[in-house]
Structures are given as structure tokens and as C-alpha cells.
Short mmCIF file of N, CA and C in Angstrom, two decimals:
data_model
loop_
_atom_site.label_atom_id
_atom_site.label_comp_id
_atom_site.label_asym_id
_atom_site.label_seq_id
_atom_site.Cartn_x
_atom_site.Cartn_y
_atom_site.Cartn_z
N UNK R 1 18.87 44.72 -131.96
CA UNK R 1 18.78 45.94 -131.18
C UNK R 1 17.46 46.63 -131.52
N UNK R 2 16.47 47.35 -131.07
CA UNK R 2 15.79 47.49 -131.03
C UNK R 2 15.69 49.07 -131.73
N UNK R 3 14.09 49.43 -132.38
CA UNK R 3 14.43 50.56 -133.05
C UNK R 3 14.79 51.86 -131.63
N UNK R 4 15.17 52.65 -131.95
CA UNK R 4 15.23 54.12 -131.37
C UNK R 4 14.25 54.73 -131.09
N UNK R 5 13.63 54.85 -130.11
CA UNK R 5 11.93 55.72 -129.74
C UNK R 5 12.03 56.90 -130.51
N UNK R 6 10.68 57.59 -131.49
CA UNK R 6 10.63 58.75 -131.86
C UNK R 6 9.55 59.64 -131.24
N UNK R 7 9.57 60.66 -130.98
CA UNK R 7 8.96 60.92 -130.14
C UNK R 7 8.62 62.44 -130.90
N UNK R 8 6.83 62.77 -130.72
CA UNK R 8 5.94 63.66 -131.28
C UNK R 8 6.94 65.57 -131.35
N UNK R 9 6.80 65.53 -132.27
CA UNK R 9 7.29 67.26 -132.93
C UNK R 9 6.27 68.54 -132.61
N UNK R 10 6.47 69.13 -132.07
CA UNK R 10 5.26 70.54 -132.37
C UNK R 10 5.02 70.45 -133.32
N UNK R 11 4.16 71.22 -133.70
CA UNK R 11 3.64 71.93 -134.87
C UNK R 11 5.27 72.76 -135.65
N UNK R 12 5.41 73.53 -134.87
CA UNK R 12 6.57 74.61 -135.21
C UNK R 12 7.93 74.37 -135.16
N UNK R 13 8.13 72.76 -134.92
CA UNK R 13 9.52 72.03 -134.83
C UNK R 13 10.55 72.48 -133.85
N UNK R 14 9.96 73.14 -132.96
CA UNK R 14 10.75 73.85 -131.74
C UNK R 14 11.23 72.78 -130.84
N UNK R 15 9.75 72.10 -130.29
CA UNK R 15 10.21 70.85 -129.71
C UNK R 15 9.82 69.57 -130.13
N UNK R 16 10.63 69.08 -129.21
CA UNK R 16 10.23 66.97 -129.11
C UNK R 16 9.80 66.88 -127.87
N UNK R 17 8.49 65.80 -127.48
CA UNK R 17 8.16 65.89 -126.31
C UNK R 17 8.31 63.85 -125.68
N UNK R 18 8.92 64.32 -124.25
CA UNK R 18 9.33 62.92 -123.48
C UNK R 18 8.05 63.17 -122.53
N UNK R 19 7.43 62.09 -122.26
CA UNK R 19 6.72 61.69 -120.64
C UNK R 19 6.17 63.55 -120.36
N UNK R 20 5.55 63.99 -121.68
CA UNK R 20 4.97 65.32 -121.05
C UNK R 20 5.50 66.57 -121.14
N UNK R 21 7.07 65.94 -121.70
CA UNK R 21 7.58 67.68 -121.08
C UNK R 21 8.58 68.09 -122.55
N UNK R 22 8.88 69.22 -123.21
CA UNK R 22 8.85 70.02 -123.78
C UNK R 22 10.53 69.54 -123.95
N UNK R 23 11.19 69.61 -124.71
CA UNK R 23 12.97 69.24 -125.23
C UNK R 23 12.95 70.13 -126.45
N UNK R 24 13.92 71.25 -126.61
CA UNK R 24 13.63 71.70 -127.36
C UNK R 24 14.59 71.66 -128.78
N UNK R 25 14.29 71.40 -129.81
CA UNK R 25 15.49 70.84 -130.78
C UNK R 25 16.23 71.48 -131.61
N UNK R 26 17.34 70.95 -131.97
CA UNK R 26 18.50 71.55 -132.32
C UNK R 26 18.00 72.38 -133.44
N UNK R 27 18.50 73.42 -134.19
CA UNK R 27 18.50 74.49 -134.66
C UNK R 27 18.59 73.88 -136.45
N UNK R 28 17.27 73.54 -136.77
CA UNK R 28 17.51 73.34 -138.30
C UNK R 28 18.00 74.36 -139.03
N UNK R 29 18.86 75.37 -138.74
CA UNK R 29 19.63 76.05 -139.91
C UNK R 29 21.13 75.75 -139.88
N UNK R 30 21.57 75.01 -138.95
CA UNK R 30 22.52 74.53 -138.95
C UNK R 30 23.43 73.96 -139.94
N UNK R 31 24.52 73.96 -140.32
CA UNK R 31 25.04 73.13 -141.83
C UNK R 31 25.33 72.04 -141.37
N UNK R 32 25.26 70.64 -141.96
CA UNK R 32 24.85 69.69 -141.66
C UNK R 32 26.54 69.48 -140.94
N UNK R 33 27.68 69.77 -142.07
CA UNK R 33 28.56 69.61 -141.30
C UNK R 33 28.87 70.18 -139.38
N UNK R 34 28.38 70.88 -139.18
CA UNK R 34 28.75 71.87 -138.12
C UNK R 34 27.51 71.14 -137.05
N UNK R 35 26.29 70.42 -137.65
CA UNK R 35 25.80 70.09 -136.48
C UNK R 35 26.29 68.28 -136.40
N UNK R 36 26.83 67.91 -137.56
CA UNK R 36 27.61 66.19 -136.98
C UNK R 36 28.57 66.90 -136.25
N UNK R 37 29.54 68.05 -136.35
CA UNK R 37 30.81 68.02 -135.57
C UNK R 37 29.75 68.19 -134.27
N UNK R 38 28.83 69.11 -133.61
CA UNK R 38 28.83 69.47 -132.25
C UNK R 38 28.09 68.24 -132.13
N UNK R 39 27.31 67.04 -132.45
CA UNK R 39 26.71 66.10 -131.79
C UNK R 39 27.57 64.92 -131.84
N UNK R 40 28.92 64.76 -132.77
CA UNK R 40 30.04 64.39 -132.28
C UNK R 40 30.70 64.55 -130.51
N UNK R 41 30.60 66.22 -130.85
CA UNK R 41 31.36 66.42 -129.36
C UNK R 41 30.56 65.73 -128.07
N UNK R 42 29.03 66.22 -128.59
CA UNK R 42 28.01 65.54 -127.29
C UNK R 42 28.07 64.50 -126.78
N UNK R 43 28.28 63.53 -127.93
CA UNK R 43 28.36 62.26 -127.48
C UNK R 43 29.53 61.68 -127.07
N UNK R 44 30.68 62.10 -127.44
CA UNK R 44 31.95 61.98 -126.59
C UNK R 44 31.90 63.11 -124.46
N UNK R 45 31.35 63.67 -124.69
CA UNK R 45 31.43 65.09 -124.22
C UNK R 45 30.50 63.61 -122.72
N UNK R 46 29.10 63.41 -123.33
CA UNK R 46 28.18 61.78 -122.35
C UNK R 46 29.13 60.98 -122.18
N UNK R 47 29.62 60.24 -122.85
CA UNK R 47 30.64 59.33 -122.34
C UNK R 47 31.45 59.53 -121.52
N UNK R 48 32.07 60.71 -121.26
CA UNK R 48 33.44 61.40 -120.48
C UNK R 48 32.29 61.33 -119.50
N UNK R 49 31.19 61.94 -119.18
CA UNK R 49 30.45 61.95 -118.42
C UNK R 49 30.59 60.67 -117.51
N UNK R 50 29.79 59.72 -118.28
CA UNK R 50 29.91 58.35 -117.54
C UNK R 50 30.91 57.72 -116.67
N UNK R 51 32.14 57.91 -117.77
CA UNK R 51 33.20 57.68 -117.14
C UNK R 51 33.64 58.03 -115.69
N UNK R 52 33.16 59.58 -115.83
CA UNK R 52 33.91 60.26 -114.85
C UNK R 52 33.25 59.36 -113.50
N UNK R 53 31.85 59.14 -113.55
CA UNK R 53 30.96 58.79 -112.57
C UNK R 53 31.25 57.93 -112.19
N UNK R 54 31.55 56.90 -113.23
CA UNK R 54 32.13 55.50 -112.62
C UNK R 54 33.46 55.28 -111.79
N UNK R 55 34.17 56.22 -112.72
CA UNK R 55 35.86 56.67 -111.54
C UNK R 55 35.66 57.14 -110.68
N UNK R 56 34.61 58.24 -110.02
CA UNK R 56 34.21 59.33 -108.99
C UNK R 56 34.95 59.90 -108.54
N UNK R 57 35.28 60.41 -110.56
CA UNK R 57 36.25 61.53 -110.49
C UNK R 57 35.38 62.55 -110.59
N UNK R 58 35.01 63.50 -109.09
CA UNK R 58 33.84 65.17 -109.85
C UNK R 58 34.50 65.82 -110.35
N UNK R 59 35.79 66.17 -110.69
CA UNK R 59 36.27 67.12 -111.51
C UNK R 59 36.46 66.86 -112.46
N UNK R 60 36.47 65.53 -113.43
CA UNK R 60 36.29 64.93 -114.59
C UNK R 60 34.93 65.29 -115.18
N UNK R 61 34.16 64.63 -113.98
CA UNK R 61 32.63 64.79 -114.31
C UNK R 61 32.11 66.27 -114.79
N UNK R 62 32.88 67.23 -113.64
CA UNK R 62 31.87 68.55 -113.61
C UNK R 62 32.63 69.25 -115.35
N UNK R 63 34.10 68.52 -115.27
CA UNK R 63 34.15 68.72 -116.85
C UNK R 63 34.01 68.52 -118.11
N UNK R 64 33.59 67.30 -117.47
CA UNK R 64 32.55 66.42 -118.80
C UNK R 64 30.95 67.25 -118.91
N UNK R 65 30.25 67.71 -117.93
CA UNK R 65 29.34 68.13 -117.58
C UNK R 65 29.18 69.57 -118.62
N UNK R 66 30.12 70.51 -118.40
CA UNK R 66 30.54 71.65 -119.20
C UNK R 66 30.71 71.14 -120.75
N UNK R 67 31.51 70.39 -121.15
CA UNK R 67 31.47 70.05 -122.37
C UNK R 67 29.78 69.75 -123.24
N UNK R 68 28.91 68.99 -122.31
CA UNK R 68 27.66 68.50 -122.83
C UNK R 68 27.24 70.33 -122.98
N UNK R 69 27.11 70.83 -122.20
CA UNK R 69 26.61 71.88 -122.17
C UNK R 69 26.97 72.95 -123.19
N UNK R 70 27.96 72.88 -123.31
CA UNK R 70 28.69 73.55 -124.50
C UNK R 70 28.66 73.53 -126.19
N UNK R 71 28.22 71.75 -125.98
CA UNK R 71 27.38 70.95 -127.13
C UNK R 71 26.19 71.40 -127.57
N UNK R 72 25.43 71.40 -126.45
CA UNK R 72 23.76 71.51 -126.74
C UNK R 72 23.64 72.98 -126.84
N UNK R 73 24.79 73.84 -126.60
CA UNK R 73 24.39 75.67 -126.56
C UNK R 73 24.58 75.87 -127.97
N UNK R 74 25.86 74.81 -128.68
CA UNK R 74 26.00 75.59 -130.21
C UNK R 74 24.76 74.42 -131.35
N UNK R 75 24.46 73.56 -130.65
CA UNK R 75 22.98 72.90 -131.61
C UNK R 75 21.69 73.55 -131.63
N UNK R 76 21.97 74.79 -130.37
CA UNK R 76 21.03 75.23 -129.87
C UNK R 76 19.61 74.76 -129.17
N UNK R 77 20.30 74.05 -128.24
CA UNK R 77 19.32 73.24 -127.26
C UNK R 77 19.13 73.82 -126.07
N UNK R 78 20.04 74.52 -125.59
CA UNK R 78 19.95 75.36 -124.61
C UNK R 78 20.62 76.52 -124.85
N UNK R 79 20.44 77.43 -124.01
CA UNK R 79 20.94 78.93 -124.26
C UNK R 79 19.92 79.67 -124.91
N UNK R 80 20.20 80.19 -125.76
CA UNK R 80 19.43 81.67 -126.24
C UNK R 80 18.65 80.78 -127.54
N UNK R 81 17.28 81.43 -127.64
CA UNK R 81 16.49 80.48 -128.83
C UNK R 81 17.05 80.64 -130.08
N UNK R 82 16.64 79.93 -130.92
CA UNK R 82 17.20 79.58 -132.50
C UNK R 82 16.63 80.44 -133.36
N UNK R 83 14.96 80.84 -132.53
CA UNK R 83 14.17 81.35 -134.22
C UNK R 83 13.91 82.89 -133.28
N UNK R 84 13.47 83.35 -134.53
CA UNK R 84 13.57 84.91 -134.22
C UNK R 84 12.34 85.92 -134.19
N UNK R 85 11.38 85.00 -133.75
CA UNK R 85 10.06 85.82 -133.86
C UNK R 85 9.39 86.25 -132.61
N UNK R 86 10.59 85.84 -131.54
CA UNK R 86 10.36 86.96 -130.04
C UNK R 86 9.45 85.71 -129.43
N UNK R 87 8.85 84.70 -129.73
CA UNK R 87 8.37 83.40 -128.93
C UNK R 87 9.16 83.17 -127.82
N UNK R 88 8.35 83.43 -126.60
CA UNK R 88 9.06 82.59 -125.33
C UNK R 88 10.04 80.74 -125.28
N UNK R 89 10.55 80.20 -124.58
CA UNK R 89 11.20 79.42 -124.97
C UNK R 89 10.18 78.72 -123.93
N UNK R 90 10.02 77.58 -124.01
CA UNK R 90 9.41 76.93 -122.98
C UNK R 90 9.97 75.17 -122.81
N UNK R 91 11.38 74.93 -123.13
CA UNK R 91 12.20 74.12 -122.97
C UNK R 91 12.14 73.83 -121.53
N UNK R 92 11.71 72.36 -121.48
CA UNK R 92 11.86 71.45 -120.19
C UNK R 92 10.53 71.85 -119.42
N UNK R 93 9.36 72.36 -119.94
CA UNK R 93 8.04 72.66 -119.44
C UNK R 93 7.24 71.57 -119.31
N UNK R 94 6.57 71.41 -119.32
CA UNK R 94 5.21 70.39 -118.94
C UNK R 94 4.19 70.99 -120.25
N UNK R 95 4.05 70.13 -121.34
CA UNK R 95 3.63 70.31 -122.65
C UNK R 95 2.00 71.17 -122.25
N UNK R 96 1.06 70.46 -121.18
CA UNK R 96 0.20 70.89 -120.60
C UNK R 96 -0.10 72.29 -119.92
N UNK R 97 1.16 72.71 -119.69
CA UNK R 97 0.89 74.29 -119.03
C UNK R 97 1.92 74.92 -119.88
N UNK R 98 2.07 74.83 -121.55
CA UNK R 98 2.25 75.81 -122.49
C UNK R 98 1.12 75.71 -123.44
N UNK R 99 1.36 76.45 -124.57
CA UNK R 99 0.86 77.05 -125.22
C UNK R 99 -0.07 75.99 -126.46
N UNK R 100 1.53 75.07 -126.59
CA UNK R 100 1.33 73.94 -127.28
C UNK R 100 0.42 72.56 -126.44
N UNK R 101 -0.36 72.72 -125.51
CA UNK R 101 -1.63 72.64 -124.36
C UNK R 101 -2.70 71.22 -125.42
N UNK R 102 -3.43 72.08 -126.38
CA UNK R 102 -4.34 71.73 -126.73
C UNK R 102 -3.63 70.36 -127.85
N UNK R 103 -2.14 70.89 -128.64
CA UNK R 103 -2.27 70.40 -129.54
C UNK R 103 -1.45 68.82 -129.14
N UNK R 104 -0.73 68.88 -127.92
CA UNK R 104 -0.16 67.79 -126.87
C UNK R 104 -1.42 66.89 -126.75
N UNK R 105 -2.46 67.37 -126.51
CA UNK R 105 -3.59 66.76 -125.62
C UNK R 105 -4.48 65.95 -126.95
N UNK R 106 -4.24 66.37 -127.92
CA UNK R 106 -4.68 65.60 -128.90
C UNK R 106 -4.35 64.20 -129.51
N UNK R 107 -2.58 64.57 -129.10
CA UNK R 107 -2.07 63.28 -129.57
C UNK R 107 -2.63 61.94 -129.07
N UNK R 108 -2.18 60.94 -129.58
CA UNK R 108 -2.77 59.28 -129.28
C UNK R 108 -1.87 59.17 -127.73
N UNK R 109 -2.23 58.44 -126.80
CA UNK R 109 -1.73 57.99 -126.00
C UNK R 109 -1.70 56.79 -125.64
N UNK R 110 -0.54 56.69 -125.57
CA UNK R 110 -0.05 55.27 -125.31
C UNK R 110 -0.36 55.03 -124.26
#
């Protein structure tokens, strides 16, 4: 099986960046227990997902859908930001038209 892609950190560990664009990562103050339980749930939470799609069950789905979401709000991936110094959030941006601009543009490219 092949390794797991890792993919470049800000400076400020806010985000991970895919194909350009800004993911913003789970909340290192987290206790380690409390973030295996919610990335537990996530990944059960994707699967129900799948499932549902493949049954084309949407009310499975749209509740599998809620669950992911519910996951990534208490890892703090989405919802309200993690750190507290009044920084805009710029989750799911284009690394190029934030802030983090210059230091994206430096990296090696593949």
C-alpha cells in the first residue's frame, strides 16, 4: 500500500494545503483522547456517507453528511477558528489570494 501523501503546513500550523487551496487543521489543543474519539466519529460518520450513496438513500446520506460536519466542527475544521488572535480564517481559499501568498509560492513544485 502505498505511503499517505503529506502535504505542506503554514508557517502558523493553521493550514495544510491540497492542489492550491488552504484546509484548515484540527485544533492542536485538543486532548489527544477527545481528538481520536471525534476522528473516530469522522471516519465512521465518511463511510455512512458512502454507503448511503451507494444505497441512494438521501436521507441516510444528508445524515451521514451532518455527522461529518459535526466531526470536523469539534476538531475544529470548520466552524468558528481555534486560535485567538482575531486572524481571519481563510479555510478552502486559494493559498495565492491569502496572506500566506508569498510563503505558498516559495515552496518546491512538483
Amino acid at each position: 500500500m502505498p505511503d499517505s501523501p503529506t502535504y505542506p503546513a503554514t508557517p502558523d500550523g493553521r493550514y495544510f494545503v491540497v492542489k492550491g487551496r488552504l484546509w484548515r487543521t484540527s485544533n492542536p489543543a485538543l486532548p489527544d483522547a477527545e481528538r481520536q474519539h471525534l476522528v473516530g466519529r469522522l471516519m465512521l460518520a465518511r463511510r455512512q456517507v458512502g454507503a448511503a450513496k451507494r444505497a441512494g438513500n438521501l436521507v441516510a446520506e444528508r445524515t451521514a453528511r451532518a455527522a461529518v460536519d459535526a466531526a470536523k466542527r469539534g476538531l475544529g475544521e470548520r466552524g468558528p477558528v481555534w486560535w485567538t488572535d482575531g486572524a481571519p480564517d481563510y479555510n478552502r481559499k486559494l493559498a495565492l489570494n491569502t496572506p500566506y501568498a508569498d510563503w505558498y509560492a516559495a515552496l518546491p513544485q512538483d
